[in-house]
Coordinates of C-alpha atoms in Angstrom, one line a residue:
M11 CA 90.3 -52.8 44.2
N12 CA 89.0 -52.7 40.3
S13 CA 88.9 -56.4 39.1
N14 CA 91.2 -55.0 36.0
D15 CA 93.9 -54.5 38.0
N16 CA 94.5 -58.2 38.2
K17 CA 94.5 -58.7 34.6
T18 CA 97.8 -59.8 33.1
P19 CA 99.0 -57.8 30.0
L20 CA 98.6 -61.2 28.1
E21 CA 95.0 -60.3 28.8
Y22 CA 94.5 -57.0 27.8
Y23 CA 95.8 -58.2 24.2
E24 CA 93.7 -60.8 23.9
R25 CA 90.8 -58.3 25.0
A26 CA 92.3 -55.5 22.4
I27 CA 92.7 -58.5 19.7
Q28 CA 88.9 -59.1 20.3
E29 CA 87.7 -55.6 20.2
L30 CA 89.4 -55.3 17.0
T31 CA 88.3 -58.1 15.4
N32 CA 84.6 -57.1 16.3
T33 CA 85.4 -53.8 14.6
R34 CA 86.9 -55.3 11.8
E35 CA 83.6 -57.6 11.4
Q36 CA 81.0 -54.7 11.6
L37 CA 83.3 -52.3 9.0
Q38 CA 82.9 -55.2 6.5
T39 CA 79.4 -55.0 7.1
E40 CA 79.0 -51.9 6.8
L41 CA 81.2 -52.1 3.4
E42 CA 79.1 -54.4 1.9
S43 CA 76.0 -52.2 3.0
L44 CA 77.9 -49.4 1.1
K45 CA 78.5 -51.7 -1.8
A46 CA 74.8 -52.6 -1.8
L47 CA 73.5 -48.7 -1.5
K48 CA 76.2 -48.0 -3.9
D49 CA 74.3 -50.4 -7.2
E50 CA 71.1 -49.0 -6.0
L51 CA 72.2 -45.5 -6.6
K52 CA 73.9 -46.9 -10.2
S53 CA 70.9 -48.4 -11.0
T54 CA 68.7 -45.3 -10.1
Q55 CA 71.0 -43.0 -11.9
N56 CA 70.6 -44.8 -14.7
E57 CA 66.8 -44.8 -14.5
L58 CA 66.8 -40.8 -13.8
A59 CA 68.9 -40.7 -17.2
T60 CA 66.1 -42.8 -19.3
T61 CA 63.6 -40.6 -17.6
Q62 CA 65.2 -38.0 -18.5
A63 CA 65.6 -39.1 -21.8
K64 CA 62.2 -39.4 -21.7
L65 CA 61.2 -36.0 -20.7
D66 CA 63.2 -34.5 -23.5
D67 CA 61.1 -36.3 -25.7
T68 CA 58.2 -35.2 -23.9
Q69 CA 59.0 -31.4 -24.1
R70 CA 59.9 -31.5 -27.3
E71 CA 56.6 -33.2 -28.6
L72 CA 54.7 -31.0 -26.3
S73 CA 56.5 -27.6 -28.1
N74 CA 55.8 -29.4 -31.4
T75 CA 52.1 -29.9 -30.2
K76 CA 51.9 -26.2 -28.8
Q77 CA 52.7 -24.8 -32.3
E78 CA 50.6 -26.9 -33.8
L79 CA 47.9 -25.6 -31.6
Q80 CA 48.7 -22.0 -32.1
Q81 CA 48.3 -22.7 -35.9
K82 CA 45.0 -24.2 -35.5
T83 CA 43.7 -21.4 -33.1
E84 CA 44.8 -18.2 -35.0
P85 CA 41.5 -18.9 -37.4
F86 CA 39.2 -18.9 -33.9
E87 CA 40.6 -15.9 -32.3
K88 CA 38.5 -13.1 -34.3
L89 CA 35.7 -15.8 -33.6
S90 CA 36.2 -15.8 -29.9
Q91 CA 36.8 -12.0 -30.0
K92 CA 33.5 -11.7 -31.8
I93 CA 31.5 -13.9 -29.4
E94 CA 33.3 -12.2 -26.3
A95 CA 31.7 -8.7 -27.8
R96 CA 28.4 -10.6 -28.5
V97 CA 27.8 -11.8 -24.9
N98 CA 29.0 -8.5 -23.3
Y99 CA 26.0 -6.7 -25.5
C100 CA 23.9 -9.7 -24.6
Y101 CA 25.0 -8.9 -20.6
S102 CA 24.2 -5.0 -20.9
N103 CA 20.8 -5.9 -22.4
T104 CA 20.1 -8.8 -20.0
Q105 CA 20.7 -5.6 -17.1
D106 CA 18.5 -3.2 -19.0
V107 CA 15.6 -6.2 -18.5
K108 CA 16.4 -7.0 -15.2
K109 CA 16.3 -2.9 -14.2
K110 CA 12.7 -3.5 -16.3
M111 CA 12.0 -6.8 -14.7
D112 CA 12.6 -5.3 -11.3
T113 CA 10.5 -2.2 -11.8
E114 CA 7.3 -4.2 -13.3
L115 CA 8.0 -6.4 -10.2
E116 CA 7.6 -3.1 -7.7
T117 CA 4.7 -2.1 -9.5
L118 CA 2.9 -5.3 -8.9
R119 CA 3.8 -5.5 -5.1
K120 CA 1.8 -2.0 -5.0
M121 CA -0.8 -3.5 -7.3
Q122 CA -1.1 -6.2 -4.5
A123 CA -0.7 -4.1 -1.6
S124 CA -4.0 -2.0 -3.3
Y125 CA -5.7 -4.9 -4.2
Q126 CA -5.6 -6.2 -0.6
T127 CA -6.4 -2.9 0.7
L128 CA -9.3 -2.9 -1.6
K129 CA -10.4 -6.6 -0.3
D130 CA -10.3 -5.6 3.1
E131 CA -12.6 -2.5 2.6
L132 CA -15.4 -5.1 0.2
A133 CA -15.0 -7.1 3.3
T134 CA -16.1 -4.3 5.7
T135 CA -18.5 -2.9 3.3
Q136 CA -19.4 -7.1 2.8
A137 CA -20.2 -7.4 6.6
K138 CA -22.1 -3.9 7.0
L139 CA -24.3 -5.4 4.0
D140 CA -24.7 -8.6 6.0
D141 CA -25.6 -6.4 9.0
T142 CA -28.6 -4.0 6.8
Q143 CA -29.8 -7.3 5.1
R144 CA -30.7 -8.4 8.5
E145 CA -32.3 -5.3 9.4
L146 CA -33.8 -5.3 6.2
S147 CA -35.1 -8.9 6.7
N148 CA -36.6 -8.2 10.2
T149 CA -38.5 -4.9 9.3
K150 CA -39.4 -7.3 6.0
Q151 CA -40.8 -9.5 8.3
E152 CA -42.5 -7.0 11.2
L153 CA -44.0 -5.3 7.9
Q154 CA -45.4 -8.5 6.1
K155 CA -47.0 -9.4 9.9
E156 CA -48.6 -6.0 10.0
T157 CA -49.7 -5.6 6.9
Q158 CA -51.6 -9.2 7.2
V159 CA -53.4 -8.4 10.8
L160 CA -54.3 -4.6 8.2
K161 CA -55.7 -6.9 5.3
T162 CA -57.4 -9.1 8.0
K163 CA -59.2 -6.5 9.5
L164 CA -60.0 -4.9 6.3
D165 CA -61.4 -8.3 4.7
R166 CA -63.4 -8.3 8.2
T167 CA -64.3 -4.4 7.4
Q168 CA -65.2 -5.3 4.1
T169 CA -67.6 -7.8 5.1
E170 CA -69.5 -6.3 7.7
L171 CA -69.8 -3.1 5.6
S172 CA -71.4 -5.8 2.5
K173 CA -73.2 -7.3 5.2
T174 CA -74.8 -3.7 6.5
K175 CA -75.1 -3.1 2.9
Q176 CA -77.8 -6.0 2.1
E177 CA -79.2 -5.3 5.4
L178 CA -79.8 -1.6 4.5
K179 CA -81.0 -2.5 1.0
Q180 CA -83.5 -4.7 3.1
E181 CA -85.2 -1.8 5.1
T182 CA -88.2 0.3 4.3
E183 CA -88.6 2.8 1.9
P184 CA -88.5 5.7 4.7
F185 CA -85.2 4.5 5.2
K186 CA -84.3 4.5 1.1
K187 CA -82.4 8.2 1.6
L188 CA -80.8 7.2 4.2
S189 CA -79.6 3.9 2.6
D190 CA -78.1 5.5 -0.1
K191 CA -76.2 8.0 2.3
I192 CA -75.0 5.3 4.1
E193 CA -74.3 3.2 0.7
A194 CA -72.3 6.5 -0.4
Q195 CA -70.6 6.3 2.7
V196 CA -69.4 2.6 2.5
N197 CA -68.4 3.0 -1.0
Y198 CA -65.9 5.7 -0.2
C199 CA -64.7 4.0 3.0
Y200 CA -63.9 1.1 0.6
S201 CA -62.4 3.0 -1.7
E202 CA -60.4 4.0 0.9
T203 CA -59.4 0.6 2.2
Q204 CA -58.4 -0.4 -1.5
D205 CA -56.1 2.8 -1.5
I206 CA -54.3 1.5 2.0
K207 CA -54.3 -1.8 1.1
N208 CA -52.3 -1.1 -2.3
H209 CA -50.0 1.7 -0.3
I210 CA -49.2 -1.2 2.1
N211 CA -48.6 -3.6 -1.2
S212 CA -46.8 -0.6 -2.6
L213 CA -44.3 -0.8 0.4
T214 CA -44.1 -4.3 0.7
S215 CA -42.6 -5.1 -2.9
D216 CA -40.6 -2.3 -2.5
I217 CA -38.8 -3.3 0.7
S218 CA -38.6 -7.3 -1.1
A219 CA -37.1 -5.3 -4.0
R220 CA -34.5 -3.6 -1.4
C221 CA -33.5 -6.9 0.5
L222 CA -33.3 -8.8 -2.9
S223 CA -30.7 -6.1 -4.3
L224 CA -28.9 -6.8 -1.3
N225 CA -29.0 -10.6 -1.1
Y226 CA -27.0 -10.6 -4.4
R227 CA -24.9 -7.8 -4.3
K228 CA -22.1 -10.8 -3.6
L229 CA -22.9 -12.6 -6.7
K230 CA -23.1 -9.4 -8.7
Y231 CA -19.7 -8.6 -7.5
F232 CA -18.4 -11.7 -8.7
L233 CA -20.2 -11.7 -12.4
E234 CA -19.1 -7.9 -13.3
N235 CA -15.4 -9.1 -12.4
K236 CA -15.7 -12.0 -14.3
M237 CA -15.0 -14.2 -11.5
W238 CA -17.2 -17.3 -12.4
K239 CA -16.3 -19.9 -10.1
E240 CA -16.8 -17.9 -7.4
A241 CA -19.9 -16.8 -9.2
D242 CA -20.9 -20.2 -9.4
E243 CA -20.2 -21.4 -5.7
E244 CA -22.2 -18.1 -4.3
T245 CA -25.2 -19.6 -6.7
F246 CA -25.0 -22.8 -5.1
K247 CA -25.3 -21.1 -1.2
K248 CA -27.9 -18.6 -2.1
L249 CA -30.2 -21.3 -3.3
L250 CA -29.2 -23.5 -0.4
E251 CA -29.8 -20.9 1.4
L252 CA -33.3 -20.0 -0.2
A253 CA -34.0 -23.7 0.4
G254 CA -33.0 -23.7 3.8
R255 CA -30.7 -26.4 3.5
E256 CA -27.3 -24.8 3.9
K257 CA -26.4 -27.1 7.0
E258 CA -26.7 -30.2 4.8
G259 CA -24.6 -28.7 2.1
K260 CA -27.2 -29.9 -0.8
L261 CA -30.6 -30.0 -2.1
V262 CA -33.0 -32.9 -2.7
E263 CA -35.7 -32.7 -4.9
T264 CA -38.7 -31.9 -2.1
D265 CA -36.7 -28.3 -1.4
L266 CA -37.0 -27.4 -5.4
N267 CA -40.4 -25.8 -4.5
L268 CA -38.8 -23.8 -1.6
L269 CA -37.1 -21.8 -4.7
F270 CA -39.1 -18.8 -5.4
S271 CA -39.7 -18.0 -9.1
E272 CA -38.5 -14.3 -8.4
D273 CA -34.9 -15.8 -7.0
L274 CA -34.6 -18.1 -9.5
R275 CA -35.4 -15.1 -12.6
T276 CA -33.4 -12.6 -10.5
I277 CA -29.9 -15.0 -10.6
D278 CA -31.1 -15.7 -14.0
R279 CA -30.7 -12.3 -14.9
L280 CA -27.5 -11.5 -13.2
W281 CA -26.0 -14.4 -15.0
I282 CA -27.5 -13.0 -18.5
K283 CA -26.6 -9.5 -18.1
Y284 CA -22.8 -10.1 -16.8
S285 CA -21.6 -12.7 -19.6
D286 CA -23.5 -11.1 -21.9
G287 CA -26.2 -14.0 -22.9
H288 CA -23.3 -16.6 -22.9
F289 CA -24.2 -18.0 -19.2
G290 CA -27.8 -18.6 -17.3
F291 CA -30.1 -20.5 -16.7
S292 CA -32.6 -19.4 -19.3
I293 CA -30.0 -20.2 -21.7
Q294 CA -29.5 -23.7 -20.6
T295 CA -33.5 -24.2 -20.5
K296 CA -33.7 -22.8 -24.0
I297 CA -31.0 -25.3 -25.4
Y298 CA -32.8 -28.7 -24.0
H299 CA -36.4 -26.7 -25.6
R300 CA -34.0 -26.9 -29.0
L301 CA -33.4 -30.7 -28.5
K302 CA -36.8 -31.8 -27.1
N303 CA -38.1 -30.7 -30.4
T304 CA -36.0 -33.6 -32.0
Q305 CA -38.5 -35.9 -30.3
Q306 CA -35.9 -38.5 -29.2
K307 CA -36.2 -40.5 -25.7
D308 CA -35.7 -38.4 -22.7
D309 CA -32.4 -39.9 -21.8
Q310 CA -31.1 -39.1 -25.2
I311 CA -32.5 -35.7 -25.0
W312 CA -30.5 -35.3 -21.7
N313 CA -27.0 -36.6 -22.9
A314 CA -27.5 -34.6 -26.0
F315 CA -28.3 -31.4 -23.7
G316 CA -25.2 -32.3 -21.5
E317 CA -23.1 -32.4 -24.7
K318 CA -23.9 -29.3 -26.1
V319 CA -23.1 -27.3 -22.8
G320 CA -20.2 -29.1 -22.3
W321 CA -20.8 -31.4 -19.2
C322 CA -20.7 -34.9 -21.1
A323 CA -18.7 -36.6 -23.7
N324 CA -19.2 -40.0 -25.0
N325 CA -22.0 -40.5 -22.2
I326 CA -19.4 -39.8 -19.9
W327 CA -20.3 -36.8 -17.5
L328 CA -18.0 -34.2 -15.8
W329 CA -16.5 -34.1 -12.3
Y330 CA -17.3 -30.4 -11.2
K331 CA -13.4 -30.0 -10.8
S332 CA -13.4 -30.4 -14.5
V333 CA -15.8 -27.9 -14.9
N334 CA -14.1 -24.9 -17.3
F335 CA -14.7 -21.2 -15.8
S336 CA -14.3 -18.9 -18.4
T337 CA -15.4 -17.8 -21.2
S338 CA -14.1 -20.2 -23.7
A339 CA -16.6 -22.6 -22.3
P340 CA -19.6 -23.8 -24.2
S341 CA -23.1 -21.6 -23.7
G342 CA -24.7 -22.8 -21.1
H343 CA -21.6 -24.3 -19.4
L344 CA -22.6 -22.1 -16.4
P345 CA -24.4 -22.3 -13.9
A346 CA -22.7 -25.8 -13.3
R347 CA -22.3 -26.5 -9.4
I348 CA -26.3 -26.7 -8.6
W349 CA -26.2 -29.3 -11.5
D350 CA -24.0 -31.8 -9.5
N351 CA -26.1 -33.7 -6.4
W352 CA -22.4 -35.1 -5.5
N353 CA -23.6 -38.8 -5.5
Q354 CA -21.2 -39.8 -7.9
G355 CA -22.8 -38.7 -11.1
G356 CA -21.0 -35.5 -11.9
V357 CA -22.8 -32.3 -12.9
G358 CA -26.1 -32.8 -14.6
S359 CA -27.1 -35.4 -12.6
F360 CA -29.4 -33.4 -10.7
K361 CA -32.3 -32.9 -13.8
P362 CA -35.2 -32.4 -11.5
L363 CA -33.6 -28.8 -11.4
L364 CA -35.1 -28.3 -15.0
S365 CA -38.4 -28.8 -14.1
R366 CA -38.6 -26.4 -11.7
L367 CA -36.8 -23.8 -13.9
I368 CA -39.6 -24.3 -16.4
D369 CA -42.4 -24.5 -14.2
C370 CA -41.0 -20.8 -13.1
G371 CA -41.0 -19.9 -17.0
I372 CA -37.2 -19.8 -17.0

């Protein structure tokens, strides 16, 4: 049986009254909340009204400002149109320039490709020239050996013939005619041997000249093409090669006697020819001789020489990396690398080279 069935009517009424009381209290609480919400809503409406008024004022100000701006910007409209037209014109010109630059760039690319091809061909030709040079060098050495042997034999023959001639002259009168014939034969043989000797010397000189031409082909190429830095480095490498100091990478004073006059003159002639007399060993020695006639002390002369050719300023000698590899450099500025011994002295520190050049008549 349900417990509610045992309650009396009075209990039911009391319970209902209690529930109504609770409901009333809840309604009062909600009513108070509604009143507070109403007050907040009213306050918000007042704020909205104030904000609307401010917004209206702002709109009026913006409208006035817009009218003023329109009045002020009217004089600039024509200028703006002119600027726009000018911009369009410049843009059109820029496009034309761009097309021209693209065309020139393509031409440069083609030239670069041609240059690379030429460079490859040059490398191949250089390799062939090196092979030919080695062959000619070997041939030259063999001919020199054969020539030396022939010269030795000829000298021995001439000595024997001369001795025989003296002995025959000492013979008695009955053998005088025979002696005259023998003497004539000896003179004939001597003349023949001289012709052979001259011919051998001519062949040796011709081969030496051909070897010399091949040896300096690379230097000649650099100078012909005004590649002054490459030519300066090649000059230094060639002198190292002539002195047998390629491995060490530098020259010392005792190496200078290994540099033949013919090689130094050949290098000088190439520099003189392709720089139109602006660079070369002989240009440097001429400048030095002119300064030497001033009767200054050796150190003063050398410093003055360095300043004259652009290697020295205020007694401070130039480092090789600062050398001017162009025809705007002073006369005699190049060759320069060979004058630098790289012992913290700078260009001009390898002074003994000057004596060797002078000894060779350069």
